[in-house]
Coordinates of C-alpha atoms in Angstrom, one line a residue:
Chain A
X23 CA 21.6 -24.9 -16.3
X24 CA 23.9 -23.8 -13.5
X25 CA 23.2 -22.5 -9.9
X26 CA 24.7 -21.2 -7.3
X27 CA 23.5 -20.2 -3.7
X28 CA 25.5 -17.9 -1.5
X29 CA 24.5 -17.2 2.2
X30 CA 25.6 -13.8 4.0
X31 CA 25.1 -14.7 7.6
X32 CA 23.8 -11.5 9.6
X33 CA 23.8 -9.1 6.8
X34 CA 21.0 -6.7 6.3
X35 CA 20.2 -4.6 3.2
X36 CA 16.8 -2.8 2.9
X37 CA 14.4 -4.0 0.4
X38 CA 14.9 -1.2 -2.1
X39 CA 18.4 -2.0 -2.4
X40 CA 17.6 -5.6 -2.6
X41 CA 15.0 -5.1 -5.2
X42 CA 17.1 -3.1 -7.5
X43 CA 20.1 -5.5 -7.4
X44 CA 17.8 -8.4 -8.1
X45 CA 16.5 -6.8 -11.1
X46 CA 19.9 -5.9 -12.3
X47 CA 21.3 -9.3 -12.1
X48 CA 18.0 -10.9 -13.5
X49 CA 18.3 -8.7 -16.4
X50 CA 21.9 -10.2 -17.5
X51 CA 21.7 -11.9 -20.6
X52 CA 21.7 -15.9 -20.0
X53 CA 20.5 -15.3 -16.3
X54 CA 17.1 -17.3 -16.3
X55 CA 16.4 -16.7 -12.4
X56 CA 17.9 -14.5 -9.7
X57 CA 16.9 -13.6 -6.2
X58 CA 18.9 -11.4 -3.8
X59 CA 16.7 -11.1 -0.7
X60 CA 16.6 -11.3 3.0
X61 CA 15.9 -14.8 4.1
X62 CA 12.3 -14.2 5.6
X63 CA 10.0 -17.1 5.4
X64 CA 8.1 -15.5 2.7
X65 CA 11.2 -14.9 0.5
X66 CA 12.6 -18.6 1.5
X67 CA 9.3 -19.9 0.0
X68 CA 9.2 -17.6 -3.1
X69 CA 12.8 -19.0 -3.9
X70 CA 11.7 -22.5 -3.5
X71 CA 8.6 -21.8 -5.8
X72 CA 10.9 -20.8 -8.7
X73 CA 13.1 -23.5 -8.3
X74 CA 15.7 -22.8 -5.7
X75 CA 15.7 -25.8 -3.5
X76 CA 19.2 -25.9 -2.1
X77 CA 19.2 -26.9 1.5
X78 CA 21.5 -24.3 2.6
X79 CA 18.6 -21.8 2.3
X80 CA 16.5 -23.7 4.4
X81 CA 18.9 -23.2 7.2
X82 CA 19.1 -19.5 7.0
X83 CA 17.2 -17.1 9.3
X84 CA 15.7 -13.8 8.9
X85 CA 18.8 -11.8 9.7
X86 CA 20.9 -13.5 6.8
X87 CA 20.8 -12.5 3.1
X88 CA 20.4 -14.8 0.4
X89 CA 22.0 -14.7 -3.2
X90 CA 20.4 -17.3 -5.7
X91 CA 21.4 -17.4 -9.3
X92 CA 20.5 -19.8 -12.1
X93 CA 22.2 -19.3 -15.3
X94 CA 22.5 -21.0 -18.9
X95 CA 26.2 -21.6 -18.5
X96 CA 29.1 -21.4 -16.0
X97 CA 30.8 -18.2 -17.4
X98 CA 27.3 -16.1 -17.1
X99 CA 26.7 -17.6 -13.8
X100 CA 30.1 -16.3 -12.6
X101 CA 29.7 -13.0 -14.3
X102 CA 26.4 -12.5 -12.4
X103 CA 27.8 -13.5 -9.2
X104 CA 30.6 -11.1 -9.5
X105 CA 28.1 -8.4 -10.4
X106 CA 25.7 -9.1 -7.4
X107 CA 28.7 -9.2 -4.9
X108 CA 29.9 -6.0 -6.4
X109 CA 26.3 -4.4 -6.1
X110 CA 26.1 -5.4 -2.4
X111 CA 29.6 -4.0 -1.4
X112 CA 29.3 -0.9 -3.4
X113 CA 25.9 -0.1 -1.3
X114 CA 27.7 -0.9 1.6
X115 CA 30.6 1.6 1.0
X116 CA 28.6 4.1 0.1
X117 CA 26.5 3.9 3.2
X118 CA 29.6 4.2 4.9
X119 CA 30.8 7.5 3.1
X120 CA 27.6 9.1 3.1
X121 CA 27.8 9.6 6.8
X122 CA 24.3 9.6 7.2
X123 CA 23.5 9.1 11.1
X124 CA 22.7 5.3 12.2
X125 CA 20.4 5.9 15.1
X126 CA 17.6 8.3 15.9
X127 CA 19.8 10.0 18.8
X128 CA 22.5 10.9 16.3
X129 CA 19.9 12.0 13.7
X130 CA 18.4 14.4 16.5
X131 CA 21.9 15.7 17.2
X132 CA 21.8 17.0 13.6
X133 CA 18.2 18.0 13.6
X134 CA 17.2 19.3 17.2
X135 CA 13.9 20.6 15.9
X136 CA 12.5 17.6 14.2
X137 CA 9.1 17.1 14.8
X138 CA 8.3 13.8 12.9
X139 CA 9.7 10.4 12.7
X140 CA 8.9 8.3 9.5
X141 CA 9.6 4.8 10.2
X142 CA 9.6 1.8 7.6
X143 CA 12.1 -1.0 9.4
X144 CA 11.0 -4.7 9.4
X145 CA 7.9 -5.0 11.7
X146 CA 9.7 -7.0 14.5
X147 CA 11.9 -4.2 15.1
X148 CA 9.4 -1.2 14.4
X149 CA 7.9 -1.0 17.9
X150 CA 11.3 -0.3 19.5
X151 CA 11.9 2.6 17.1
X152 CA 8.5 4.3 17.3
X153 CA 8.7 4.1 20.9
X154 CA 12.0 5.8 21.0
X155 CA 10.4 8.6 18.8
X156 CA 7.3 9.1 21.1
X157 CA 9.6 9.0 24.2
X158 CA 11.6 11.9 22.5
X159 CA 7.9 13.7 22.0
X160 CA 8.0 13.1 18.1
X161 CA 5.1 12.5 16.1
X162 CA 5.3 9.2 14.3
X163 CA 4.4 8.0 11.0
X164 CA 4.9 4.3 11.0
X165 CA 4.9 2.5 7.7
X166 CA 6.0 -0.8 8.7
X167 CA 3.3 -3.8 9.2
X168 CA 3.5 -7.1 11.1
X169 CA 3.4 -5.1 14.4
X170 CA 0.8 -6.8 17.1
X171 CA -2.4 -5.4 18.2
X172 CA -0.9 -5.1 21.4
X173 CA 2.2 -3.2 20.6
X174 CA 0.1 -0.8 18.5
X175 CA -2.2 -0.2 21.6
X176 CA 0.7 0.8 23.7
X177 CA 2.2 2.8 21.1
X178 CA -1.1 4.8 20.8
X179 CA -1.6 5.0 24.3
X180 CA 1.7 6.8 24.8
X181 CA 1.1 9.2 21.8
X182 CA -2.3 10.1 23.4
X183 CA -0.7 10.6 26.9
X184 CA 1.8 13.0 25.0
X185 CA -0.4 14.7 22.5
X186 CA 1.3 13.2 19.6
X187 CA 0.2 11.8 16.6
X188 CA 0.8 8.0 15.9
X189 CA 0.0 7.4 12.4
X190 CA 0.1 3.2 12.0
X191 CA 1.4 0.8 12.3
X192 CA 0.6 -0.1 8.5
X193 CA 0.2 3.5 7.6
X194 CA 0.5 3.7 3.7
X195 CA 0.2 7.4 3.4
X196 CA -0.6 10.5 4.9
X197 CA -0.5 14.3 3.8
X198 CA 0.3 16.8 6.3
X199 CA 0.5 20.5 5.5
X200 CA 0.6 19.5 1.8
X201 CA 3.7 17.3 2.6
X202 CA 2.9 13.4 1.3
X203 CA 4.3 11.1 3.5
X204 CA 4.9 7.3 2.6
X205 CA 3.2 6.7 -0.6
X206 CA 0.8 9.4 -1.9
X207 CA 0.0 11.7 -4.6
X208 CA 0.4 15.3 -5.4
X209 CA -3.0 16.7 -5.1
X210 CA -3.7 20.4 -4.6
X211 CA -4.2 21.8 -1.3
X212 CA -8.0 22.6 -0.2
X213 CA -10.7 22.3 2.2
X214 CA -11.5 18.7 2.7
X215 CA -9.8 17.0 5.6
X216 CA -9.5 13.0 5.5
X217 CA -8.8 10.5 8.3
X218 CA -8.3 7.1 7.1
X219 CA -7.6 3.7 7.9
X220 CA -6.6 3.0 4.4
X221 CA -3.5 3.8 2.6
X222 CA -4.9 3.1 -1.0
X223 CA -8.3 4.3 0.0
X224 CA -6.7 7.8 1.3
X225 CA -5.1 7.9 -2.1
X226 CA -8.2 7.2 -4.3
X227 CA -10.0 9.7 -2.3
X228 CA -7.4 12.5 -2.5
X229 CA -6.9 11.9 -6.3
X230 CA -10.7 11.8 -7.2
X231 CA -11.0 15.0 -5.1
X232 CA -8.1 16.6 -7.0
X233 CA -10.1 15.5 -10.4
X234 CA -13.1 17.1 -9.3
X235 CA -11.0 20.4 -8.9
X236 CA -10.9 20.2 -5.0
X237 CA -8.1 20.0 -2.5
X238 CA -7.0 18.5 0.6
X239 CA -6.5 20.3 3.9
X240 CA -4.7 17.6 5.8
X241 CA -5.2 13.7 5.5
X242 CA -4.1 11.8 8.6
X243 CA -3.6 8.1 8.5
X244 CA -4.4 5.9 11.1
X245 CA -3.1 2.4 10.0
X246 CA -5.1 -0.4 8.9
X247 CA -5.7 -1.7 12.5
X248 CA -6.8 1.4 14.0
X249 CA -10.4 0.4 13.9
X250 CA -9.9 -3.0 15.6
X251 CA -11.8 -4.1 18.4
X252 CA -8.6 -3.7 20.7
X253 CA -7.2 -0.4 19.5
X254 CA -10.8 1.0 19.3
X255 CA -10.2 3.6 16.6
X256 CA -8.2 5.6 18.9
X257 CA -6.3 7.8 16.3
X258 CA -9.4 8.1 14.1
X259 CA -11.0 10.0 16.9
X260 CA -8.0 11.9 17.5
X261 CA -7.8 12.6 14.0
X262 CA -11.6 13.8 13.8
X263 CA -10.6 16.1 16.9
X264 CA -7.5 17.6 15.2
X265 CA -9.5 18.3 11.9
X266 CA -12.4 19.9 13.8
X267 CA -9.8 22.2 15.3
X268 CA -8.0 22.9 11.9
X269 CA -8.7 26.0 10.4
X270 CA -8.1 24.9 6.9
X271 CA -10.8 21.9 6.9
X272 CA -14.4 22.7 6.3
X273 CA -15.5 19.2 5.3
X274 CA -14.1 15.9 6.9
X275 CA -14.1 12.2 5.3
X276 CA -13.5 9.3 7.4
X277 CA -12.6 6.0 5.4
X278 CA -12.3 2.6 6.7
X279 CA -13.5 -0.9 6.1
X280 CA -16.9 -1.4 8.3
X281 CA -15.4 -1.6 12.0
X282 CA -16.8 -3.7 14.7
X283 CA -20.2 -2.3 16.3
X284 CA -18.0 -1.3 19.4
X285 CA -15.7 0.7 17.7
X286 CA -18.2 2.0 15.1
X287 CA -20.3 3.4 18.1
X288 CA -17.2 5.2 19.5
X289 CA -16.0 6.8 16.1
X290 CA -19.8 7.8 15.2
X291 CA -20.2 9.4 18.7
X292 CA -17.1 11.7 17.7
X293 CA -18.1 12.4 14.1
X294 CA -21.8 13.3 15.3
X295 CA -20.4 15.5 17.8
X296 CA -18.2 17.3 15.3
X297 CA -19.1 20.7 14.5
X298 CA -17.9 20.3 10.9
X299 CA -20.0 18.0 8.2
X300 CA -18.6 14.5 8.3
X301 CA -18.6 12.1 5.5
X302 CA -18.6 8.4 7.1
X303 CA -17.3 6.0 4.3
X304 CA -17.5 2.8 6.0
X305 CA -17.1 0.9 2.5
X306 CA -19.8 -1.1 1.4
X307 CA -22.0 0.0 4.5
X308 CA -24.9 2.4 4.7
X309 CA -24.6 3.9 8.1
X310 CA -27.7 5.1 9.6
X311 CA -27.1 8.8 10.4
X312 CA -30.5 10.2 10.2
X313 CA -30.1 11.5 13.7
X314 CA -26.9 13.4 12.8
X315 CA -27.7 16.4 10.6
X316 CA -23.9 16.8 10.3
X317 CA -23.0 13.3 8.9
X318 CA -23.7 11.5 5.7
X319 CA -22.8 8.1 4.6
X320 CA -21.2 7.0 1.7
X321 CA -20.7 3.6 0.5
X322 CA -18.0 3.8 -2.0
X323 CA -14.7 6.1 -2.2
X324 CA -16.3 8.1 -5.3
X325 CA -19.4 8.6 -3.5
X326 CA -17.6 10.1 -0.6
X327 CA -16.0 12.4 -3.0
X328 CA -19.3 13.5 -4.7
X329 CA -20.9 14.2 -1.4
X330 CA -17.7 16.5 -0.5
X331 CA -18.0 18.4 -3.8
X332 CA -21.8 19.1 -3.0
X333 CA -20.7 20.3 0.3
X334 CA -18.0 22.5 -0.8
X335 CA -20.2 23.7 -3.6
X336 CA -17.5 23.9 -6.1
X337 CA -18.3 23.7 -9.8
X338 CA -15.4 21.4 -11.3
X339 CA -14.4 22.1 -14.9
X340 CA -13.5 18.5 -15.2
X341 CA -15.7 16.5 -13.1
X342 CA -15.2 12.6 -12.6
X343 CA -17.1 10.8 -15.2
X344 CA -20.3 10.0 -13.8
X345 CA -21.0 6.5 -14.3
X346 CA -23.0 5.9 -17.5
X347 CA -24.5 2.4 -17.5
X348 CA -25.2 2.4 -21.3
X349 CA -21.7 3.2 -22.2
X350 CA -20.7 0.5 -19.5
X351 CA -22.6 -2.2 -21.1
X352 CA -21.4 -1.3 -24.8
X353 CA -17.8 -1.7 -23.7
X354 CA -18.7 -5.0 -21.8
X355 CA -20.4 -6.2 -25.1
X356 CA -17.6 -5.4 -27.2
X357 CA -15.1 -6.6 -24.8
X358 CA -16.8 -10.0 -24.6
X359 CA -17.6 -10.5 -28.0
X360 CA -14.7 -13.0 -28.5
X361 CA -15.1 -14.7 -25.5
X362 CA -14.7 -18.5 -25.6
X363 CA -17.6 -20.3 -24.1
X364 CA -16.2 -21.0 -20.8
X365 CA -14.5 -17.5 -19.9
X366 CA -16.8 -16.3 -17.1
X367 CA -14.6 -15.2 -14.2
X368 CA -13.4 -12.0 -12.8
X369 CA -9.7 -12.1 -11.2
X370 CA -9.0 -8.8 -9.6
X371 CA -5.4 -8.1 -8.7
X372 CA -4.7 -5.3 -6.3
X373 CA -1.8 -3.5 -4.8
X374 CA -4.4 -1.6 -2.5
X375 CA -6.2 -3.4 0.0
X376 CA -9.2 -0.9 0.4
X377 CA -9.5 -1.0 -3.6
X378 CA -9.7 -4.8 -3.2
X379 CA -12.1 -4.5 -0.4
X380 CA -14.3 -2.2 -2.3
X381 CA -14.1 -4.1 -5.8
X382 CA -15.6 -7.3 -3.8
X383 CA -18.5 -5.0 -2.6
X384 CA -19.2 -4.0 -6.2
X385 CA -18.9 -7.1 -8.0
X386 CA -21.0 -9.2 -5.6
X387 CA -24.5 -8.0 -6.4
X388 CA -23.4 -8.4 -9.9
X389 CA -21.6 -11.7 -10.5
X390 CA -22.2 -13.4 -7.1
X391 CA -19.9 -14.3 -4.2
X392 CA -16.2 -13.2 -4.5
X393 CA -13.4 -15.3 -2.9
X394 CA -10.5 -13.3 -1.3
X395 CA -7.4 -13.3 0.8
X396 CA -9.0 -10.5 2.4
X397 CA -12.8 -11.2 2.1
X398 CA -15.8 -9.3 2.8
X399 CA -17.4 -12.2 4.1
X400 CA -15.0 -14.9 5.9
X401 CA -16.9 -17.9 4.5
X402 CA -15.2 -16.9 1.0
X403 CA -11.6 -17.0 2.2
X404 CA -8.6 -18.4 0.4
X405 CA -5.1 -18.3 0.7
X406 CA -3.4 -15.5 -1.2
X407 CA -0.6 -17.4 -2.8
X408 CA -3.1 -20.4 -3.3
X409 CA -5.1 -20.8 -6.6
X410 CA -8.1 -18.5 -7.3
X411 CA -11.8 -20.0 -7.2
X412 CA -14.4 -18.3 -9.4
X413 CA -14.6 -14.9 -9.0
X414 CA -11.4 -13.7 -6.9
X415 CA -10.1 -10.6 -5.7
X416 CA -6.4 -10.8 -4.2
X417 CA -5.0 -8.0 -1.9
X418 CA -1.2 -8.3 -3.1
X419 CA -0.3 -5.7 -0.4
X420 CA -1.4 -7.6 2.6
X421 CA 1.0 -8.8 5.1
X422 CA 1.5 -12.3 3.7
X423 CA 3.1 -10.5 0.6
X424 CA 5.3 -7.9 1.9
X425 CA 7.2 -9.9 4.7
X426 CA 10.9 -8.8 4.0
X427 CA 9.8 -7.5 0.5
X428 CA 8.9 -4.5 -0.8
X429 CA 4.9 -3.5 -1.2
X430 CA 3.4 -4.2 -4.8
X431 CA 3.2 -0.4 -5.3
X432 CA 7.0 -0.4 -5.8
X433 CA 7.6 -4.1 -6.8
X434 CA 5.7 -5.4 -9.3
X435 CA 7.3 -9.0 -9.4
X436 CA 4.7 -11.1 -7.7
X437 CA 1.8 -9.2 -9.3
X438 CA 3.3 -9.8 -12.9
X439 CA 3.6 -13.5 -11.9
X440 CA 0.1 -13.6 -10.8
X441 CA -1.2 -11.8 -14.0
X442 CA 0.8 -14.6 -16.3
X443 CA -0.9 -17.2 -14.0
X444 CA -4.6 -16.1 -14.4
X445 CA -4.0 -15.0 -17.9
X446 CA -3.5 -18.9 -18.5
X447 CA -6.5 -20.1 -16.9
X448 CA -9.2 -20.6 -19.7
X449 CA -12.0 -19.7 -17.5
X450 CA -10.6 -16.2 -16.6
X451 CA -12.5 -13.5 -18.7
X452 CA -11.4 -10.3 -17.0
X453 CA -8.3 -9.3 -15.0
X454 CA -8.9 -6.3 -12.7
X455 CA -6.1 -4.1 -11.6
X456 CA -5.5 -1.1 -9.8
X457 CA -2.6 1.0 -10.9
X458 CA -1.3 3.2 -8.1
X459 CA 1.0 6.4 -8.8
X460 CA 2.5 8.8 -6.8
X461 CA 5.6 9.5 -4.6
X462 CA 7.7 6.6 -3.7
X463 CA 5.8 4.4 -5.9
X464 CA 7.0 2.5 -9.1
X465 CA 8.6 5.1 -11.6
X466 CA 6.8 3.7 -14.5
X467 CA 3.9 1.1 -13.7
X468 CA 2.9 1.1 -17.3
X469 CA 6.2 0.1 -18.3
X470 CA 6.1 -2.8 -16.1
X471 CA 2.6 -3.9 -17.1
X472 CA 2.2 -3.1 -20.9
X473 CA 4.7 -6.0 -22.4
X474 CA 3.2 -8.5 -20.0
X475 CA -0.5 -7.4 -20.9
X476 CA 0.4 -7.7 -24.6
X477 CA 1.8 -11.0 -24.2
X478 CA -1.2 -12.5 -22.1
X479 CA -3.6 -10.9 -24.8
X480 CA -1.8 -12.6 -27.5
X481 CA -1.4 -16.0 -25.8
X482 CA -5.3 -15.8 -25.2
X483 CA -5.9 -15.0 -28.8
X484 CA -3.7 -18.0 -29.7
X485 CA -5.6 -20.1 -27.7
X486 CA -8.8 -19.3 -29.0
X487 CA -10.0 -16.9 -26.4
X488 CA -10.0 -13.1 -25.4
X489 CA -8.5 -11.9 -22.4
X490 CA -10.1 -8.5 -21.1
X491 CA -8.0 -6.3 -18.8
X492 CA -9.8 -3.5 -16.8
X493 CA -8.0 -1.0 -14.6
X494 CA -8.3 2.2 -12.5
X495 CA -5.4 4.6 -12.2
X496 CA -4.9 6.2 -8.8
X497 CA -3.0 9.5 -9.6
X498 CA -2.8 13.0 -10.5
X499 CA -0.9 15.1 -13.5
X500 CA 1.5 16.4 -10.6
X501 CA 2.6 12.9 -9.9
X502 CA 6.1 11.8 -10.7
X503 CA 4.9 9.2 -13.3
X504 CA 2.7 11.7 -15.5
X505 CA -0.7 10.6 -15.4
X506 CA -1.7 10.9 -18.9
X507 CA 1.3 9.5 -20.0
X508 CA 0.5 6.2 -17.9
X509 CA -3.2 6.2 -19.5
X510 CA -2.1 6.4 -23.0
X511 CA 0.0 3.4 -22.8
X512 CA -2.2 1.3 -20.9
X513 CA -4.9 2.2 -23.3
X514 CA -2.7 1.6 -26.3
X515 CA -2.1 -1.9 -24.9
X516 CA -6.0 -2.5 -24.8
X517 CA -6.6 -1.9 -21.1
X518 CA -10.0 -0.5 -20.5
X519 CA -9.4 2.2 -18.4
X520 CA -12.2 3.7 -15.8
X521 CA -11.9 6.8 -13.8
X522 CA -12.4 5.4 -10.4
X523 CA -11.8 1.8 -8.8
X524 CA -15.4 1.4 -8.3
X525 CA -16.6 2.1 -11.9
X526 CA -13.6 -0.4 -13.0
X527 CA -15.1 -3.0 -10.9
X528 CA -18.4 -2.5 -12.1
X529 CA -17.3 -2.7 -15.8
X530 CA -15.2 -5.7 -15.0
X531 CA -18.7 -7.3 -13.7
X532 CA -20.5 -6.4 -16.8
X533 CA -17.8 -7.7 -18.9
X534 CA -17.9 -11.1 -17.2
X535 CA -21.4 -11.2 -17.7
X536 CA -21.1 -10.3 -21.2
X537 CA -22.8 -7.1 -21.3
X538 CA -25.9 -8.2 -19.6
X539 CA -27.1 -6.9 -16.0
X540 CA -28.0 -10.3 -15.1
X541 CA -26.0 -13.5 -14.4
X542 CA -25.5 -15.9 -17.3
Chain B
X23 CA -5.0 13.1 37.1
X24 CA -1.8 14.7 35.3
X25 CA -2.9 17.0 32.2
X26 CA -1.4 16.0 28.6
X27 CA 1.6 18.1 28.2
X28 CA 1.2 21.3 25.7
X29 CA 2.8 20.3 22.7
X30 CA 2.5 22.1 19.3
X31 CA 0.1 20.5 17.0
X32 CA 1.9 18.8 14.0
X33 CA -0.7 20.2 11.8
X34 CA 0.3 23.7 12.4
X35 CA 3.9 23.1 12.0
X36 CA 6.7 23.1 9.1
X37 CA 7.6 19.5 9.0
X38 CA 10.9 18.6 9.9
X39 CA 11.5 14.8 9.6
X40 CA 13.8 12.0 10.5
X41 CA 13.2 9.0 8.2
X42 CA 14.2 5.8 9.3
X43 CA 14.3 2.6 7.1
X44 CA 13.8 2.8 3.3
X45 CA 15.4 5.8 1.8
X46 CA 13.0 6.2 -1.1
X47 CA 10.8 8.0 1.5
X48 CA 13.5 10.4 2.4
X49 CA 14.2 11.0 -1.4
X50 CA 10.3 11.8 -2.0
X51 CA 10.5 14.4 1.0
X52 CA 13.6 15.8 -0.5
X53 CA 11.7 16.2 -3.9
X54 CA 9.1 17.9 -2.2
X55 CA 11.5 20.6 -0.4
X56 CA 11.1 19.1 3.0
X57 CA 14.1 19.2 5.8
X58 CA 14.7 15.5 6.3
X59 CA 17.6 13.5 7.6
X60 CA 17.8 9.9 6.5
X61 CA 19.3 7.4 9.2
X62 CA 20.8 4.5 7.5
X63 CA 19.0 1.8 9.9
X64 CA 20.7 -1.5 10.5
X65 CA 18.9 -4.3 12.8
X66 CA 20.4 -3.2 16.3
X67 CA 22.3 -6.1 18.2
X68 CA 22.6 -8.0 14.7
X69 CA 19.1 -8.7 14.9
X70 CA 19.3 -10.9 17.9
X71 CA 16.0 -10.3 19.5
X72 CA 17.2 -11.8 23.0
X73 CA 20.1 -9.3 23.1
X74 CA 18.0 -6.3 22.2
X75 CA 15.6 -7.2 24.9
X76 CA 18.6 -7.1 27.3
X77 CA 20.0 -4.3 25.9
X78 CA 16.8 -2.5 26.2
X79 CA 16.5 -3.4 29.9
X80 CA 19.7 -2.3 30.7
X81 CA 19.2 1.4 29.3
X82 CA 16.2 2.0 31.2

């Protein structure tokens, strides 16, 4: 085995470009390991984890680019290094000839009537870019995470002063006037307006609305920390206000993890005074709204959609299949038939933070406490990159996994690695997954997952076990990936597919309980 | 107290977007028929945060 590490000081390439180059070099026959990455602490750790422990990597900082390749022999290594160098420089030259602007100012010269800036630069530069946009009177959609709460507060205060929308930081998706920003799904336009602190929560609700035959008027993302005590739900309150005025919106759904009491009170004050019906979906929490006739509480994303459907009065031709306890139990019995005596744990690996959170809430009353890097109860917190413990749900899109890397909705590398790890564990009974389709997402998630799932299932059988996989797919038939094709391929690989994340989590629990509703 | 500037509400406008960062987001907008300009962003001042701070102070 031969290894080469090349450091390119003060060289930047965006994470999509680097992922493509890494994948291309890794695919060369005889290359056993390859990483072309920015030298962030996370990427350096990941390189070390896969065996690149060269000292020069340790000396780099996050402005440097690392090319690390391991191959079977010298000639393959030379070929792989040459390929990586060529890909890096071809991207560089193509950027120079494309004549795209390099700054917001020069972009504005080309588009004087721009009204929105979408930003996805590394977190430490994000506030600077967002501030420049707000100063120029432009609305902002800020995808970047790792921005401090103080900076978020400053950005949102400025936006409010200027009467602008500041969606984010850490805003995964929004749908404005039918246009999907960031990650998001092609859903029909309609009468339900959403304000969401959760990107995948928004995606789950908008796609389930679509499945119900309903549509979305506007979906405003606030960013994951908007309802923190410090920021106080500033953009969620502004979002409700804007949807109240929006002529197309008839019903409003607000989505968040349960906020702190102070922020809850501020947001509910706005919701209860709203002239339109508001469905309050603070995940897992039944909010007391008896004194507010216009408000209804929903504890799951799916329940929020059902209430909206009732309020709009639309009878869908293809409603989301209602949870059928008996069918679920039957699935659970047949999936668990070939379990070994020690298989008992659910291991959830999510690209969506809210889907991870919702699953914990569904699993707990059935299987008991659930450990997580983003736990419902802090007592059960574990490190995301550490081993699982009993029942575990990992949010693979949390900031610890995406520093200098792409989100797991696009880049399956780390989730695939974790699936293999969980599948090898003899106590794992069920692996629970979310598969998120839509714009900017991976072009073929089933293509990434299916070979791995087949391999994992076969290895389990060889070891005298049966590995159960359960998933829900967040998507629509109009999405670029083709929902039906994804479903067919996953089912063919033996994955139990459920119509919503909540139902997938419930079935996973029932399988771990071997088709009983009581703990074994 | 000064009143907030009267500005058109984004929810009532045809989107005209400048995308700074990952170009996949520009591509997705183009696919949807949206007017978008992509900025080929690179870290300003070579990513040197102290230098950046200085530059920002000078430009104010």
